[in-house]
Amino acid sequence: MRLLTHNMLSSNIKGVTNGFPLRIQVEKVVEKQVEINHDFLRNIFPKIDWKAFSDASRIMGYNELPEEPPEPSVLESDVEFLGKFHHALLELHLEEGALLCPETGRKFPVSKGIPNMLLLEDEV
Amino acid sequence: MKLKQLESLLGDLQQFSNPKIELEQYPTGPHIASRLLYTAENSFDDISNKVVADFGCGCGTLGAAAALLGAEQVIGIDIDSQSLEIVSMNAEDLELDIDFVQCDIGNLGWRGQIVDTVVMNPPFGTRKKGVDMDFLFVALKVASRAVYSLHKTSTRDYVKRAALRDLNASSAEVLCELRFDIPQLYKFHKKKEVDIAVDLWRFVPKRSRGKDS
């Protein structure tokens, strides 16, 4: 599971008001290189919840992202920043671990990179 | 990539070994899948460099097609562990970068409309009534650009009305009518093969916020 996906997933357990972001518990992180696409990064940047994303990247062991989101103009010119953004968003995979509901603490296991978000009967 | 090449690659994907009737698991044939994605990309620019989600991805035919046509990120969502095992292998075989999530679409917790395009071949609702519209409901909440979906031609008027009136679609168009081959997968199937008329739909969601994309 990449952090782009993590930035969209939330807990939908009955009674939970805000299930985003899911807290990450790491057992194994894998890095897989993919080609960088500057235009894509510029387009997706305004849609990303930056705090959730940068916090998650640190938990995954990557400490290069600023806590505060940069000004959009940075994405126009700063190639080094784009590289870091790309790496954290698309090249870090949570292979084994768990995602935790921020309100209930309920664990959604992540195995072979796939989070299991299936709810139990009483959680629906 | 040429249409024929895409169709050929999709034809090599592994399919359900033990399809589950209660989930209406049928493979999306390479013929339909390649044309669906080809149209989405060439007529509407909805695939390349976009974030694409495949709802009810099954063995991943639609998601794989999206990745092959240049989607920047593909996310496949399915309820069934066995399908996810198969689709993971398929993605690896074609060296495609696809994220998978195991989830019941009806219970999907999702933030915002970050996904550009949803592609799906949802269950028709023959086992669990209304499930096709459940899928469409969630898809229109998640996608910011477009939803491509297959529904039985016999439900055409109903789907259009429901999408526009209840499910927050700003437009609902049938792009074409296709024949969906259902091979003899289940014991109750009497014929060797059956053709069902399905509509390929393109829905455009209303935007929940005034953000440019």
XYZ file of C-alpha atoms in Angstrom, chain A residues 8 19 26 30 33 35 38 43-44 48 52 65 91 94 97-99 117 121:
19
model
C -7.610 8.377 0.713
C -11.996 7.896 10.471
C 4.877 -0.740 10.400
C 9.436 -2.077 0.806
C 11.119 2.661 -7.830
C 9.288 6.764 -12.978
C 6.197 16.057 -12.535
C -1.919 18.052 -10.160
C -2.266 15.771 -7.161
C -3.283 15.591 -0.665
C -1.510 13.023 7.225
C 9.302 15.853 3.938
C 7.684 4.487 -3.893
C 3.647 -0.764 3.582
C 1.698 -4.068 9.334
C -1.636 -2.546 10.207
C -3.816 0.520 9.866
C -10.767 -3.188 5.574
C -21.185 -7.438 11.472
